[in-house]
Amino acid sequence: MKLKPPQMLAMISLYQRELENHLRPLYSSQENVGCLKEFLPSGEISKIADEADGPDDFCVKLLNSLRESPLKNRLYDALLNFLKLQDPNSDLLKWFALSADDNRRSQFNAVLMYYDEFMQHLNVKKTIQYLKLFSKYTQIVAALENNFHLNVESPEANKKNLVENDPATRKDFSLTLPDITVNSAMNRDFPRRIYYCPVEESMTDFMRHLDLGTTSLNPRYSEIDFNWEGIPERDNYERDFHLRSDWLRKKTVVAAKIIKSHLDFARSEGRRAKVLFMTPNSHRYRTSTIQGAANSPVLEVIKSHDLVLSTPQMIVNLCEPTVSDSLGKPSEVFYISTFSLIVFDECHRTQKKEPYSMLMRFYHEIKNKVVPEGHVLPQIVGLTASLGVGNAKSDIQACEFIARICANMDCKEISTVRRNLGELASFSPYTPDECELVEKKSKIVSGWNFADTLTDMMKNFELRMADIIRIESISLSCSVAQKYGQWVNTQLRYLPEVEMEKDVKTRITEVFEILRLCHITLLLDEDFNSLEAYNVLKMEMEARKATLTQEALQIWEGLQNRLSSLSNSENEILRALESQLIDQHLKKSDFRCIIFVQTRQGVNILKRILNGSQKLAIYGISADCISGINRGSSAESSSFSRQSQKEVLESFEKGEKKVLIATSVAEEGLDVAKCNLVIKYNYATNVIAHVQRRGRGREIGSRCILITNKKELKAQEEQNRMRENIMNAAIARIQNCDFDLENEVEKLVLKKWEEILFEDKQSEKRVACQAQAGVLYEILCKKCNKKLCTNQEVRKSLSQYVVCKNDFWNKVRTFNLSPAELERDQRFGSVGKIRCNGTNCSNALGRIVLISEVRYPCISASDIVLRFEADGSVNRKVVKKWKEIEEKFFTPQPLSVLDKQIMRGAMPTVQATQIETFDVLLPI
């Protein structure tokens, strides 16, 4: 029977003596301690053995310590597992496990539920006298009396002997509790009289025999009238999914037809079918969030739907092996073969360590090991507008690159539209590429004076830094502007690794942070205008004013007025952009234009500039913007919530806003039928993005233009067109059978499996070496060097890394998330944020996340420093991601129930809205 926590604790009390005897081997060796070690701090069992006065004393103290553990409600299961490993055939295991089916016929569970009261009221002598009335109990009573004689001085032991009889005897007993009275909802008196009654005896005769009557006994069962109503068959499978064809055209419509055909065919064959449609971006679909910090709600959603829309990381998290509790019990295992068809939208992302590739890793494991019973390998369908060519310089090399992507997905065929090209063109017209190269600012323009003045300011800060520490600098010439930014960021990243006095490090850090800000200002001046660039610089410097050193403040105040007087709104590239928008309006007033900008900060600036343009206002042209749902460092670069994205897209589609300014988030899947102008604003990347952006122009006669003042971007765009031609030639070669894709994929799939096996072995070896080395890593604040915790206190829960140390909250300040942050970070389970409380520090350390209703500090790898001893010296290392920490330094232990219990009692008082921690995309 299924026991409740009070019943489990009662079983431990009941079989205390026998359990203590089975714990005896641990006195001499703790090798077989198994899951019991999770209930006590590390090394505690050895400590108890050292302090005990022999094996008997050790067993008593160990069991008492286990019963006092914060995880005591799980101790029953742990002891059960321990007994199975120690002696699977023992009588104690049979009794302790309540394995006899006849236990369900008794009320032994009621005894366990009220164990303490039962033992208090149990009268052994009278119970034995009653049992003697039944001849069938003669042998049992004789054995009990013999034990009572042996334990004449231990009344408690006699009571336990009476109760803990062999389960085989319980089939002859039915414990009845006739005098239960309920005084209130919160208080139940245990019966004053306990009787044993043979189950084959009439309860009425039994009660009359004892002169109890029958009026005091409530019936145990009442008659229930079941009105059976047949469940109608699901005769319409189409109702379980619907794809919005008004937005999702082209390849997604193809996917919808494939999915429908797959489900219909499976139904006609009487086979199981379940489809997973994955997309890296979710702004195209209506989404539904599932609350909770365990996988079970997500699993229930998957089980109850024929079609599930999801981001790939969600499914990766499901497939990752996890431990549900301290007993080492695995959570419900999820296999990728649960799905019979998997559709990868934007499948060109199935490369390297992308979530798509990580998901396919589970596919390859099932394919090369054992497919779960009742499952088959899912069919894989990939969708993309551009596969890319990598670094290929010929169509043969491009074929090899494409084959590697296909091998990652175990796909051996490529399908493109080869017939009905005319019909396709009516839905997806060909858009030619254009490039408008704008001359850079002339030095006569005062904006160059702004840039020169800002460069002088940067040189002053560099000279100040040179007085403090010798660091090799780099030229500030415009030709290496990007390299200068990389140099500053590299210095800032590795500066925490350098041991120096705190005051010196603070001054050096301040200089580099200001240099980075000034470099960003130079880039904004080049892309937009000096007025917007100055406003950004001023806002950031004013925000830092309270913490600036006196020297830095003097340099800034000495040049601030000059920079302000030199700033203006002039920029040739902005004039070219205005001209393109006005020309498009004159050709067709009901036009739509998407402008791609590199950064979120640039998106906001360009929106402000265009909406402030008097020329555009004359024609009623206004703009709105959209960017990724990611964490921003400032209000200027903050990202957009899903709701705001939806509102902006609807406004753009309806024509309320003719211009949409976007980051790369709009490259994939955004479908607005009236969009006839795509502008890449001083921004060009790779061939995939080149094709994706051009494809946003949906109307016949659409144009795609790169407007830039950088010759290198024009050259890059020409290279993208060349690589697109190579890609098309490679696909044609494959489809014309001039390249044996199937054979190449088969070889690469075998190689892929060998790589997976090698990576697994290397990972196991790495973890073993890390454990053997036993290096203690101190985790410090990156800014002030304050010790936060050690690697021994870091735990991993799915893709999150949290600190499990109750006094950690004393080392940080906790803050509520703003409404925008709360909506933006809900997929991470964030309910707050933490900052270091070191003197003059306030360094951002990460988030507060909610897992199983417990708050944990989730620290960011990029905001900490690792300090450790190696080869006799103290080392300091900075990292970008936790994956790097796992590969090079240490692997955190998985989050256990003991950790949850510890942190539950130490949760900070941070007010935050309840957050859904899982994001699952469901059918519309």
XYZ file of N, CA, C and O in Angstrom, residues 302-384:
332
model
N 2.627 17.472 -23.477
C 3.049 16.668 -24.623
C 2.182 15.426 -24.765
O 1.773 15.046 -25.868
N 1.863 14.786 -23.645
C 1.062 13.566 -23.688
C -0.349 13.828 -24.214
O -0.945 12.963 -24.852
N -0.867 15.011 -23.938
C -2.278 15.267 -24.227
C -2.524 15.981 -25.553
O -3.650 16.342 -25.852
N -1.463 16.185 -26.351
C -1.628 16.874 -27.624
C -0.996 16.080 -28.760
O 0.022 15.405 -28.568
N -1.598 16.178 -29.922
C -1.036 15.524 -31.104
C 0.072 16.355 -31.734
O 0.972 15.818 -32.370
N 0.018 17.667 -31.548
C 1.014 18.576 -32.110
C 1.462 19.538 -31.036
O 0.638 20.170 -30.370
N 2.757 19.636 -30.842
C 3.331 20.530 -29.841
C 4.301 21.474 -30.540
O 5.169 21.037 -31.306
N 4.154 22.763 -30.307
C 5.093 23.763 -30.793
C 5.998 24.157 -29.644
O 5.521 24.457 -28.554
N 7.299 24.158 -29.869
C 8.219 24.392 -28.755
C 9.526 24.963 -29.261
O 9.902 24.793 -30.426
N 10.229 25.653 -28.369
C 11.616 26.012 -28.630
C 12.469 24.774 -28.364
O 12.124 23.941 -27.508
N 13.603 24.611 -29.036
C 14.390 23.376 -28.886
C 14.954 23.182 -27.482
O 15.053 22.052 -27.017
N 15.306 24.269 -26.791
C 15.911 24.118 -25.471
C 14.958 23.461 -24.491
O 15.385 22.723 -23.593
N 13.653 23.713 -24.648
C 12.676 23.073 -23.765
C 12.742 21.563 -23.882
O 12.724 20.835 -22.879
N 12.836 21.058 -25.099
C 12.876 19.607 -25.297
C 14.228 19.051 -24.864
O 14.307 17.937 -24.328
N 15.288 19.813 -25.067
C 16.609 19.385 -24.587
C 16.582 19.199 -23.078
O 17.088 18.215 -22.533
N 15.949 20.144 -22.369
C 15.847 20.038 -20.912
C 15.076 18.791 -20.493
O 15.405 18.147 -19.493
N 14.033 18.449 -21.251
C 13.254 17.253 -20.939
C 14.083 15.987 -21.113
O 13.965 15.048 -20.332
N 14.897 15.975 -22.160
C 15.674 14.767 -22.471
C 16.881 14.591 -21.573
O 17.414 13.482 -21.460
N 17.344 15.694 -20.944
C 18.507 15.598 -20.072
C 18.180 14.686 -18.895
O 17.136 14.837 -18.258
N 19.059 13.719 -18.561
C 18.818 12.881 -17.378
C 18.909 13.712 -16.122
O 19.870 14.462 -15.929
N 17.891 13.639 -15.276
C 17.869 14.399 -14.034
C 17.571 13.481 -12.871
O 17.074 12.375 -13.024
N 17.898 13.961 -11.670
C 17.626 13.225 -10.443
C 16.552 13.965 -9.683
O 16.676 15.153 -9.426
N 15.481 13.264 -9.349
C 14.341 13.921 -8.737
C 14.477 14.080 -7.240
O 13.857 14.936 -6.656
N 15.278 13.275 -6.583
C 15.405 13.415 -5.145
C 16.746 12.893 -4.673
O 17.570 12.422 -5.440
N 16.951 12.979 -3.355
C 18.235 12.605 -2.782
C 18.464 11.105 -2.790
O 19.543 10.641 -2.482
N 17.469 10.335 -3.135
C 17.625 8.887 -3.153
C 18.198 8.406 -4.468
O 18.384 7.220 -4.676
N 18.453 9.344 -5.375
C 18.990 8.958 -6.665
C 17.947 8.425 -7.614
O 18.267 7.834 -8.625
N 16.680 8.626 -7.289
C 15.624 8.152 -8.182
C 15.533 9.070 -9.391
O 15.401 10.281 -9.241
N 15.589 8.542 -10.594
C 15.473 9.403 -11.769
C 14.048 9.889 -11.942
O 13.098 9.205 -11.579
N 13.915 11.110 -12.449
C 12.585 11.583 -12.792
C 12.092 10.813 -14.010
O 12.817 10.022 -14.594
N 10.841 11.043 -14.368
C 10.272 10.304 -15.483
C 11.139 10.499 -16.729
O 11.434 11.624 -17.129
N 11.566 9.402 -17.326
C 12.459 9.470 -18.475
C 11.678 9.888 -19.708
O 10.600 9.359 -19.987
N 12.217 10.864 -20.429
C 11.584 11.326 -21.655
C 12.499 11.004 -22.828
O 13.698 11.275 -22.787
N 11.933 10.397 -23.853
C 12.710 10.032 -25.033
C 12.254 10.869 -26.220
O 11.064 11.143 -26.383
N 13.211 11.234 -27.062
C 12.887 12.001 -28.248
C 12.006 11.187 -29.179
O 11.251 11.747 -29.988
N 12.052 9.862 -29.049
C 11.208 8.992 -29.873
C 9.748 9.010 -29.429
O 8.914 8.305 -30.003
N 9.415 9.819 -28.411
C 8.011 10.048 -28.067
C 7.276 10.644 -29.266
O 6.082 10.404 -29.462
N 8.015 11.404 -30.079
C 7.435 12.014 -31.266
C 7.672 11.108 -32.472
O 8.736 10.505 -32.607
N 6.692 11.053 -33.343
C 6.845 10.279 -34.571
C 7.313 11.152 -35.729
O 7.798 10.650 -36.742
N 7.165 12.461 -35.586
C 7.633 13.413 -36.598
C 8.142 14.656 -35.887
O 7.472 15.190 -35.000
N 9.334 15.110 -36.271
C 9.904 16.334 -35.710
C 10.230 17.274 -36.856
O 10.927 16.905 -37.803
N 9.712 18.492 -36.757
C 9.942 19.504 -37.794
C 10.848 20.584 -37.214
O 10.524 21.194 -36.192
N 11.982 20.812 -37.866
C 12.937 21.840 -37.457
C 12.724 23.076 -38.331
O 13.035 23.048 -39.526
N 12.190 24.135 -37.769
C 12.118 25.385 -38.507
C 13.467 26.081 -38.408
O 14.102 26.072 -37.346
N 13.925 26.700 -39.496
C 15.262 27.305 -39.574
C 16.323 26.255 -39.236
O 17.153 26.431 -38.353
N 16.280 25.143 -39.975
C 17.128 23.994 -39.639
C 18.608 24.241 -39.902
O 19.447 23.413 -39.540
N 18.950 25.369 -40.554
C 20.373 25.673 -40.738
C 21.087 25.886 -39.410
O 22.311 25.930 -39.357
N 20.306 26.007 -38.333
C 20.899 26.176 -37.006
C 21.368 24.856 -36.393
O 21.872 24.851 -35.274
N 21.203 23.753 -37.086
C 21.615 22.454 -36.542
C 23.120 22.288 -36.740
O 23.584 21.460 -37.524
N 23.876 23.095 -36.002
C 25.323 23.083 -36.103
C 25.945 23.261 -34.734
O 25.325 23.809 -33.823
N 27.168 22.803 -34.591
C 27.999 23.027 -33.408
C 27.215 22.710 -32.136
O 26.667 21.641 -31.984
N 27.169 23.673 -31.190
C 26.507 23.439 -29.902
C 25.135 24.108 -29.824
O 24.625 24.368 -28.733
N 24.543 24.385 -30.984
C 23.203 24.971 -30.997
C 22.200 23.981 -30.384
O 22.408 22.762 -30.425
N 21.088 24.497 -29.786
C 20.084 23.596 -29.189
C 19.580 22.525 -30.146
O 19.317 21.394 -29.731
N 19.420 22.854 -31.441
C 18.995 21.835 -32.401
C 19.979 20.662 -32.427
O 19.581 19.489 -32.445
N 21.276 20.977 -32.437
C 22.289 19.914 -32.463
C 22.274 19.112 -31.177
O 22.433 17.887 -31.195
N 22.090 19.789 -30.045
C 22.036 19.085 -28.763
C 20.835 18.149 -28.718
O 20.905 17.052 -28.163
N 19.726 18.574 -29.323
C 18.538 17.722 -29.352
C 18.782 16.486 -30.215
O 18.419 15.365 -29.842
N 19.399 16.677 -31.379
C 19.661 15.552 -32.267
C 20.667 14.574 -31.657
O 20.733 13.414 -32.058
N 21.432 15.014 -30.704
C 22.345 14.117 -30.004
C 21.559 12.995 -29.336
O 21.974 11.830 -29.358
N 20.406 13.325 -28.741
C 19.557 12.302 -28.119
C 18.982 11.362 -29.187
O 18.813 10.166 -28.936
N 18.681 11.908 -30.347
C 18.200 11.080 -31.457
C 19.264 10.060 -31.845
O 18.976 8.870 -32.003
N 20.499 10.510 -32.019
C 21.573 9.597 -32.436
C 21.845 8.535 -31.359
O 22.194 7.399 -31.684
N 21.685 8.907 -30.085
C 21.892 7.931 -29.009
C 20.852 6.814 -29.080
O 21.182 5.636 -28.935
N 19.589 7.186 -29.301
C 18.542 6.165 -29.407
C 18.759 5.309 -30.651
O 18.625 4.085 -30.620
N 19.124 5.935 -31.751
C 19.317 5.211 -33.005
C 20.425 4.173 -32.870
O 20.320 3.060 -33.415
N 21.489 4.491 -32.149
C 22.647 3.607 -32.070
C 22.633 2.723 -30.833
O 23.534 1.903 -30.664
N 21.647 2.885 -29.959
C 21.546 2.026 -28.780
C 20.275 1.190 -28.888
O 20.194 0.281 -29.683
N 19.277 1.540 -28.084
C 18.032 0.767 -28.103
C 16.858 1.726 -28.187
O 16.743 2.647 -27.371
N 15.996 1.521 -29.170
C 14.778 2.302 -29.269
C 13.802 1.812 -28.199
O 13.583 0.594 -28.075
N 13.258 2.698 -27.356
C 12.327 2.267 -26.300
C 11.174 1.448 -26.859
O 10.744 1.634 -28.000
N 10.692 0.537 -26.042
C 9.602 -0.342 -26.459
C 8.373 0.469 -26.856
O 7.957 1.388 -26.142
N 7.794 0.118 -27.997
C 6.616 0.820 -28.487
C 6.928 2.096 -29.244
O 6.021 2.774 -29.722
N 8.234 2.445 -29.343
C 8.635 3.664 -30.037
C 9.305 3.301 -31.360
O 9.780 2.188 -31.566
N 9.351 4.274 -32.259
C 10.138 4.172 -33.488
C 10.911 5.473 -33.630
O 10.552 6.495 -33.026
N 11.991 5.431 -34.402
C 12.736 6.659 -34.641
C 11.843 7.674 -35.337
O 11.152 7.338 -36.303
N 11.814 8.910 -34.862
C 10.942 9.899 -35.505
C 11.464 10.296 -36.886
O 12.670 10.254 -37.158
N 10.540 10.656 -37.745
C 10.907 11.216 -39.040
C 11.346 12.661 -38.821
O 10.759 13.385 -38.016
N 12.405 13.083 -39.506
C 12.946 14.424 -39.346
C 12.693 15.231 -40.612
O 13.008 14.785 -41.719
N 12.126 16.426 -40.452
C 11.911 17.348 -41.563
C 12.522 18.692 -41.176
O 12.214 19.231 -40.110
N 13.400 19.207 -42.012
C 14.011 20.502 -41.759
C 13.518 21.545 -42.747
O 13.335 21.263 -43.932
N 13.293 22.762 -42.258
C 12.819 23.864 -43.104
C 13.795 25.025 -43.009
O 14.220 25.394 -41.911
N 14.162 25.606 -44.126
C 15.016 26.784 -44.111
C 14.971 27.471 -45.461
O 14.694 26.833 -46.489
